[in-house]
PDB file of C-alpha atoms in Angstrom:
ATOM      1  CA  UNK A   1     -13.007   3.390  33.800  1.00  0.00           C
ATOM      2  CA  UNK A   2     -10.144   2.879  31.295  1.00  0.00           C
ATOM      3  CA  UNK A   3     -10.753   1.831  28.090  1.00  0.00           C
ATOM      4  CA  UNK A   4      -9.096  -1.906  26.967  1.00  0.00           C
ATOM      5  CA  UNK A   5      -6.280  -0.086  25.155  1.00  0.00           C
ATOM      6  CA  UNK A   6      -5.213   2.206  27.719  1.00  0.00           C
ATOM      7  CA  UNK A   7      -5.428  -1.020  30.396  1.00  0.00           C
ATOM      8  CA  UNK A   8      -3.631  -3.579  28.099  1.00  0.00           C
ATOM      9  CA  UNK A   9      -0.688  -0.922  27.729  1.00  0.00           C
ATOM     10  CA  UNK A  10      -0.130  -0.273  31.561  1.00  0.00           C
ATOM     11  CA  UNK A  11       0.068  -4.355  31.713  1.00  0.00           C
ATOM     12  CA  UNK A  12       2.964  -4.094  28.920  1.00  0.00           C
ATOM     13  CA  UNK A  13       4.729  -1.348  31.009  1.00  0.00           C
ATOM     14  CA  UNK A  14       4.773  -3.023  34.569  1.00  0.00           C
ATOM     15  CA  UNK A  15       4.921  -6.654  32.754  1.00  0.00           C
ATOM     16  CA  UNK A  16       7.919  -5.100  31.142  1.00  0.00           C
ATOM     17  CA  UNK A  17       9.363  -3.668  35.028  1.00  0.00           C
ATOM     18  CA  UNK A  18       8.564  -7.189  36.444  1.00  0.00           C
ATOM     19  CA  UNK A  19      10.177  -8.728  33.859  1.00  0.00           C
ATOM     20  CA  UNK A  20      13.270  -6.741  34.530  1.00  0.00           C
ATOM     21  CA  UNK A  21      13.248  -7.235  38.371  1.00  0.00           C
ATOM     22  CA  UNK A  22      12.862 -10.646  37.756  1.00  0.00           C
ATOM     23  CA  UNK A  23      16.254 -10.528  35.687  1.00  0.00           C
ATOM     24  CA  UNK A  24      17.465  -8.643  38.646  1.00  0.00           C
ATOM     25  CA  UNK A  25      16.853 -11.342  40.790  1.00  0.00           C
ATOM     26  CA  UNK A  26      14.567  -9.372  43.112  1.00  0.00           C
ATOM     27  CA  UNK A  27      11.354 -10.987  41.762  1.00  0.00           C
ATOM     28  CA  UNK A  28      11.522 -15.085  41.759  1.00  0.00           C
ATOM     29  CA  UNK A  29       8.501 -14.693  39.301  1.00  0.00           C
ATOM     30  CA  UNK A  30       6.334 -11.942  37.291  1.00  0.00           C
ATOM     31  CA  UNK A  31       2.690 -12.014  38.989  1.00  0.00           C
ATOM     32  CA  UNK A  32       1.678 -10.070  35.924  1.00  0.00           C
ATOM     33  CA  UNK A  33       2.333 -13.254  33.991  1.00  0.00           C
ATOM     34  CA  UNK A  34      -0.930 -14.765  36.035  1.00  0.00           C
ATOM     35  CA  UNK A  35      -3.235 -11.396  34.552  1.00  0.00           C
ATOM     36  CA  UNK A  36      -5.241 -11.881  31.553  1.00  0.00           C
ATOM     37  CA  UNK A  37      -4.862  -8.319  29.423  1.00  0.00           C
ATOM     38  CA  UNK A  38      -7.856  -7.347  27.789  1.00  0.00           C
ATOM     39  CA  UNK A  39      -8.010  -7.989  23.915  1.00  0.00           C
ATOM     40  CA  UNK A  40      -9.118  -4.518  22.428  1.00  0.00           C
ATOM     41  CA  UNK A  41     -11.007  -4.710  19.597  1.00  0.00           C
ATOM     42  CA  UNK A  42      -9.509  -3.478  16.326  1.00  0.00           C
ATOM     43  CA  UNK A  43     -11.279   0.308  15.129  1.00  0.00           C
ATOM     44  CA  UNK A  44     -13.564  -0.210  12.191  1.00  0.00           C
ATOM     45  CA  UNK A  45     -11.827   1.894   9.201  1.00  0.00           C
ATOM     46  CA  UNK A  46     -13.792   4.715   8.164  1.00  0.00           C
ATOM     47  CA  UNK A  47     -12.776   4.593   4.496  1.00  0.00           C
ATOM     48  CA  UNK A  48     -14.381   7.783   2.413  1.00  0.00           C
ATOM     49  CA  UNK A  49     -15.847   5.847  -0.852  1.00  0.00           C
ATOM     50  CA  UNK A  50     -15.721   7.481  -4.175  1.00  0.00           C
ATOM     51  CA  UNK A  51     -18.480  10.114  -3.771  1.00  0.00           C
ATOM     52  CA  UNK A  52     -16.812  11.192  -0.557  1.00  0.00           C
ATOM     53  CA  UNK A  53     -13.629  11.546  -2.280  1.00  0.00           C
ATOM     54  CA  UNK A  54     -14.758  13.949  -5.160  1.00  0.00           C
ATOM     55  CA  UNK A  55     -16.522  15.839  -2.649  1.00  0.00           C
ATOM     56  CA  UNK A  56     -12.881  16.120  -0.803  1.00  0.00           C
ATOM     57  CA  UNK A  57     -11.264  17.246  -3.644  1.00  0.00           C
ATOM     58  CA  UNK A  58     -13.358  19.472  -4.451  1.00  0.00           C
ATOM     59  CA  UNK A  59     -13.397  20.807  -1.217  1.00  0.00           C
ATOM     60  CA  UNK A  60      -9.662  20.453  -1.134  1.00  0.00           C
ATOM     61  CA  UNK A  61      -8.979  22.854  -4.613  1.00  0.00           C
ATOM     62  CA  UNK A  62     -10.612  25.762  -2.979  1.00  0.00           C
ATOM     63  CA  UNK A  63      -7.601  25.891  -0.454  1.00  0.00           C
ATOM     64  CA  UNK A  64      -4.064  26.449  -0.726  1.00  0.00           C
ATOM     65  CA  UNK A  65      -3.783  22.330  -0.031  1.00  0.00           C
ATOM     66  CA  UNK A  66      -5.544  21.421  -2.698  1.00  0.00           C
ATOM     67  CA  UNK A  67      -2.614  19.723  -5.151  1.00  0.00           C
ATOM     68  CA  UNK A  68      -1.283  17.868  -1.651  1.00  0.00           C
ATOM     69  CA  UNK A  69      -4.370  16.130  -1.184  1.00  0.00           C
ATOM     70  CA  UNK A  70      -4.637  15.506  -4.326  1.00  0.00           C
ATOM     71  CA  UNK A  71      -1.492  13.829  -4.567  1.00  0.00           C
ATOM     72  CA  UNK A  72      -2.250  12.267  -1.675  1.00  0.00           C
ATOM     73  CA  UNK A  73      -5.465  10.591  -3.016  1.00  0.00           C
ATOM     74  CA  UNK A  74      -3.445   9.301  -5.884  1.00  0.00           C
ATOM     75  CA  UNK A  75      -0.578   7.957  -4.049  1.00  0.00           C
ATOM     76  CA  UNK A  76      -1.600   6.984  -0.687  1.00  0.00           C
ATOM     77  CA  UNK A  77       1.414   8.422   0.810  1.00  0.00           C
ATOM     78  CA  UNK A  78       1.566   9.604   4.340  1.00  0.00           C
ATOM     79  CA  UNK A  79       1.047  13.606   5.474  1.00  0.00           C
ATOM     80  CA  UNK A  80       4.861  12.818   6.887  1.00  0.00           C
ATOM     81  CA  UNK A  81       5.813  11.758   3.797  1.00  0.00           C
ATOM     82  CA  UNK A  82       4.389  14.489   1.647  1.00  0.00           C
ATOM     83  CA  UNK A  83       5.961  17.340   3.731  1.00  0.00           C
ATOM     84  CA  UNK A  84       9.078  16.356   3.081  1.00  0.00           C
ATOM     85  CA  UNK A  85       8.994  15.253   0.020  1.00  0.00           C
ATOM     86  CA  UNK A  86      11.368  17.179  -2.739  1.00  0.00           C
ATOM     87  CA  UNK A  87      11.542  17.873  -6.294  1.00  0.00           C
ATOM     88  CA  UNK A  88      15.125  16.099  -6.089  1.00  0.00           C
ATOM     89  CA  UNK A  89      12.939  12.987  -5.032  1.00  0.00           C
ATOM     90  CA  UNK A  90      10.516  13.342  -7.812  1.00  0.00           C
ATOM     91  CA  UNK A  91      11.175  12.740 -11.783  1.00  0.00           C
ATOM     92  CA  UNK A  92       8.141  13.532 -13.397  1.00  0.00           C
ATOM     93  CA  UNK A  93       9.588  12.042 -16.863  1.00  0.00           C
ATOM     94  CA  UNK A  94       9.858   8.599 -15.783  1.00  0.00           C
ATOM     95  CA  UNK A  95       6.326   9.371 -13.588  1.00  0.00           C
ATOM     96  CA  UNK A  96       7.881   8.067 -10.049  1.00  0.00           C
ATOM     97  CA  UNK A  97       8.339  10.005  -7.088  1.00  0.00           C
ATOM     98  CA  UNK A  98      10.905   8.208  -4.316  1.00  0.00           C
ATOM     99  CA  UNK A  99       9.988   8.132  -0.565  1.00  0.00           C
ATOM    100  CA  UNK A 100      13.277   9.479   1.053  1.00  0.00           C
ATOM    101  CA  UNK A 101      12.581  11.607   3.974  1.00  0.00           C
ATOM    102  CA  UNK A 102       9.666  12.687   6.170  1.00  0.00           C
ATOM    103  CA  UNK A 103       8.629  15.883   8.200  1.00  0.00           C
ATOM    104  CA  UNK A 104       7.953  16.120  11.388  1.00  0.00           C
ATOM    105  CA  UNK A 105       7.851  18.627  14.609  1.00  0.00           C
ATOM    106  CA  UNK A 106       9.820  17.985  17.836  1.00  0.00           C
ATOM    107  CA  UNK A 107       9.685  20.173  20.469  1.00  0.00           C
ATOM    108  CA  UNK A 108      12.645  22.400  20.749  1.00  0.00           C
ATOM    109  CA  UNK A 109      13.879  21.704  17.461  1.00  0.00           C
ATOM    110  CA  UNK A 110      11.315  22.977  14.967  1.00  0.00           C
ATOM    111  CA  UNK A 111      10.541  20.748  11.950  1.00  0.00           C
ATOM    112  CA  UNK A 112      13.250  18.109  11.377  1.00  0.00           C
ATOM    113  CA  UNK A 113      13.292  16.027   8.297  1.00  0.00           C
ATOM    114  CA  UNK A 114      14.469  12.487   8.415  1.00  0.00           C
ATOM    115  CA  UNK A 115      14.721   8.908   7.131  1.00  0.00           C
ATOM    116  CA  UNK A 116      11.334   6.778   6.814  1.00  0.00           C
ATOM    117  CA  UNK A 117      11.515   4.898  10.064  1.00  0.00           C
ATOM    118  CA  UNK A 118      11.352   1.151   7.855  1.00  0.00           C
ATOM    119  CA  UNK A 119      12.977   0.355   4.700  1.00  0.00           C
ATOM    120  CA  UNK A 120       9.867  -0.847   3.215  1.00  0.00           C
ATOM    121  CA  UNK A 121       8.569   2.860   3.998  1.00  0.00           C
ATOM    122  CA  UNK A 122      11.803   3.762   1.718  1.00  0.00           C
ATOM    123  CA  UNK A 123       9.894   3.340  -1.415  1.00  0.00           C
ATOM    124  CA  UNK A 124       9.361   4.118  -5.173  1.00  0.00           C
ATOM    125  CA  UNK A 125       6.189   5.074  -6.282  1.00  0.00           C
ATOM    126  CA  UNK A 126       4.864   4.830 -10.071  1.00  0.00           C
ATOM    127  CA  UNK A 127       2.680   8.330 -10.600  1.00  0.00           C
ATOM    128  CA  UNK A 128      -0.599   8.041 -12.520  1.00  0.00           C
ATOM    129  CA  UNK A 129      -0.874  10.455 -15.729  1.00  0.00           C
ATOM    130  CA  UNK A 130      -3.193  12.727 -12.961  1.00  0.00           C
ATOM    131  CA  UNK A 131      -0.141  12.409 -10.342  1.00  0.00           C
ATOM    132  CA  UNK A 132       2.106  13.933 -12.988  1.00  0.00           C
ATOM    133  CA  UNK A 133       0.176  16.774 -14.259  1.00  0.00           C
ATOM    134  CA  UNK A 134      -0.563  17.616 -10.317  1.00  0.00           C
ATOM    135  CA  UNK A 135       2.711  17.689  -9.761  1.00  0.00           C
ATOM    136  CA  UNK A 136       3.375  19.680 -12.764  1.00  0.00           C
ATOM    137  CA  UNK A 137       0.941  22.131 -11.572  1.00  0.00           C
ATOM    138  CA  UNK A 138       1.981  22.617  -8.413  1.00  0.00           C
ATOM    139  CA  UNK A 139       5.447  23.030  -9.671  1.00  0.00           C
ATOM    140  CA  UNK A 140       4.419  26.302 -12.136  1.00  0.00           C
ATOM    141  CA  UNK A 141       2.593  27.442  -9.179  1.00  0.00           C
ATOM    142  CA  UNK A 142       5.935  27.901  -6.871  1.00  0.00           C
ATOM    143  CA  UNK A 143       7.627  29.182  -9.383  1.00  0.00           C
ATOM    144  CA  UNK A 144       5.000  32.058  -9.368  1.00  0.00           C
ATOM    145  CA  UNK A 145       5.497  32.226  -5.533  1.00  0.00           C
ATOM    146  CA  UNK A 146       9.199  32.797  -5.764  1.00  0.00           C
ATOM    147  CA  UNK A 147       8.681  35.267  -7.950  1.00  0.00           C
ATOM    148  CA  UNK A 148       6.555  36.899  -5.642  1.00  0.00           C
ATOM    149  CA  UNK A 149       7.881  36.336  -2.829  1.00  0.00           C
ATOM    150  CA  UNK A 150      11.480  37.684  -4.345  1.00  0.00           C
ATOM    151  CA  UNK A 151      14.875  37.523  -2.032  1.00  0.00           C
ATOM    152  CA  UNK A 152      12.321  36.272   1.257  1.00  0.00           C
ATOM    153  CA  UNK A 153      12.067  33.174  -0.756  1.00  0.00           C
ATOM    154  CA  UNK A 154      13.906  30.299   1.258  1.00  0.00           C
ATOM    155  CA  UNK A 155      14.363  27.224  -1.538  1.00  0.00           C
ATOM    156  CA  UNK A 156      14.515  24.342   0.333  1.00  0.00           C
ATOM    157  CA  UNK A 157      13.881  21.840  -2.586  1.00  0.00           C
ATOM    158  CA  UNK A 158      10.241  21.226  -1.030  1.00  0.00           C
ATOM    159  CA  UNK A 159       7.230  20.336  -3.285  1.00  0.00           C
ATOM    160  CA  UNK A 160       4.899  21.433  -0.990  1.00  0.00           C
ATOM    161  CA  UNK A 161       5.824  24.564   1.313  1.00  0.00           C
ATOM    162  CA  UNK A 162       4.767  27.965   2.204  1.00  0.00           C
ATOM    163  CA  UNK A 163       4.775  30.838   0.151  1.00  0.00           C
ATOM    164  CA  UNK A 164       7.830  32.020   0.895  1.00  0.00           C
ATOM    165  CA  UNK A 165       9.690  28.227   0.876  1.00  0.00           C
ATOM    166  CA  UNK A 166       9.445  27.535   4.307  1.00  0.00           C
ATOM    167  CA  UNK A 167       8.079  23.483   5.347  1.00  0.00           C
ATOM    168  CA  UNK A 168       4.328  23.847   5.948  1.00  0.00           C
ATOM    169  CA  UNK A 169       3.455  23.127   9.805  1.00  0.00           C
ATOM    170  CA  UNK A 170       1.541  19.880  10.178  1.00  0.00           C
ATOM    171  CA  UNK A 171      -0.567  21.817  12.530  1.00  0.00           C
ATOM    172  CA  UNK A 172      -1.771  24.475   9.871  1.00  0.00           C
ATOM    173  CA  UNK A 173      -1.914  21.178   7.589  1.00  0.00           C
ATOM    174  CA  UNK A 174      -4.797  19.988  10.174  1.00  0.00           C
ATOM    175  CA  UNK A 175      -6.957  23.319  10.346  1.00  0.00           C
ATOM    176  CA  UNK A 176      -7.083  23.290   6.389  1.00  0.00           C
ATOM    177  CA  UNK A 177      -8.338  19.575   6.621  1.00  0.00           C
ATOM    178  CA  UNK A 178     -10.920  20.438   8.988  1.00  0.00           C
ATOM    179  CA  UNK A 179     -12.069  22.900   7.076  1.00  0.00           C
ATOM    180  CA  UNK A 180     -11.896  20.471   4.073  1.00  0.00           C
ATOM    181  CA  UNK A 181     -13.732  17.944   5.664  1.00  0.00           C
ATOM    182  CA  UNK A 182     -16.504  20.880   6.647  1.00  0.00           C
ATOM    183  CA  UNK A 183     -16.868  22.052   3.106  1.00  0.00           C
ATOM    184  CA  UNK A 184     -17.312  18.361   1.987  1.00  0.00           C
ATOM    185  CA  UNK A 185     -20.070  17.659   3.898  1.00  0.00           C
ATOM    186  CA  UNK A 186     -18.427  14.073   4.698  1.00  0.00           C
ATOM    187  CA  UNK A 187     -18.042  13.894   8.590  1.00  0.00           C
ATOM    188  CA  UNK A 188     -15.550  13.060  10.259  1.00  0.00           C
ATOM    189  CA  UNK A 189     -13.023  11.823   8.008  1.00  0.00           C
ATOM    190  CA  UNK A 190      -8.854  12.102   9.071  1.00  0.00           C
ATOM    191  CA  UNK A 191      -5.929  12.915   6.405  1.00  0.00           C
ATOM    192  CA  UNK A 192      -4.699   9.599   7.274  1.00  0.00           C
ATOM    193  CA  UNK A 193      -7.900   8.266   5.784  1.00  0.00           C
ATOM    194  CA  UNK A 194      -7.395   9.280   2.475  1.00  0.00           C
ATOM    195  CA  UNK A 195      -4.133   6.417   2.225  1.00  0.00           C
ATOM    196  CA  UNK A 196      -6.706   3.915   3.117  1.00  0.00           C
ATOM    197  CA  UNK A 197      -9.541   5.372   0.280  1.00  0.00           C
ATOM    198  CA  UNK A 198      -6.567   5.234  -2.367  1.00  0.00           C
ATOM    199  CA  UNK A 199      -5.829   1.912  -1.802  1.00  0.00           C
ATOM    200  CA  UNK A 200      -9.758   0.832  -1.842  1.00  0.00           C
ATOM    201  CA  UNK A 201      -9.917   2.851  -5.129  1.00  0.00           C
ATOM    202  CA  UNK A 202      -7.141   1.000  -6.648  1.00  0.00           C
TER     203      UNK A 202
END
């Protein structure tokens, strides 16, 4: 009753044991070397086209999210990638933003930031003339939050955080998507899936 993915990784987890008993000498051979895996088929992309997009950002400018998904749209980078991006990372006069750290929660610790997990994911990015005047946006905007917000504002260098500084929670990230996706009218569409729709735009 499993599906093919869930079956071909418990054959990569006891081929993996076998292997090692074999090394161990308690196995003269791995029996689940004579087991065909299945060969799960690869998941259709659901890539939102250009209607679907508009209909996103729209959607998207009516919430507090709006210039991340935005930027996200126009960069393709990765919800990771955008939480933790800073303004040290981005200079808006030569229109590039650098990939240097992501966000993300573990348990026990809160949200840690770290390094992209390849180098390739270590990137530069060239900004379109919209990526630059979002990011110019958003940048008058938290200036208008600290001022609100007064002493209770933590900087933390982010480009896209909380009212009062803090990293926004990947978790309150997904309920404002949902409700993105909701206003939109576009089905079921994941954040992940706009990376995909900016590279089919390009």
């Amino acid at each position: 009753g499993l599906s093919p993915r869930s079956v071909l990784r418990y054959h990569q987890i006891l081929h993996a044991a076998l292997h090692q008993a074999v090394r161990w000498q308690l196995l003269n051979r791995n029996p689940a070397d004579a087991v065909e895996p299945p060969r799960p088929g690869r998941r259709e992309l659901q890539v939102p086209d250009a209607a679907a997009v508009r209909a996103l950002l729209t959607a998207a400018d009516a919430t507090s999210q709006g210039p991340l998904v935005r930027l996200a749209v126009l960069t393709g980078m990765r919800r990771g990638e955008l939480l933790g991006l800073r303004w040290s990372d981005v200079d808006l006069d030569r229109a590039s933003v650098n990939v240097q750290q992501t966000a993300q929660r573990l348990s026990g610790r809160g949200i840690v930031f770290r390094q992209p997990k390849t180098r390739l994911s270590r990137r530069s990015i060239a900004l379109s003339p919209a990526g630059v005047q979002v990011l110019r946006q958003q940048r008058r905007r938290q200036v208008e939050a600290r001022m609100l917000a007064g002493p209770a504002y933590i900087d933390r260098d982010l480009v896209f955080a909380t009212g009062l500084g803090t990293p926004v929670e990947a978790g309150t990230l997904a309920r404002t998507w949902e409700r993105i996706t909701e206003a939109a009218g576009v089905g079921h569409v994941r954040f992940h899936d706009l990376r995909h729709a900016h590279a089919a735009l390009l």
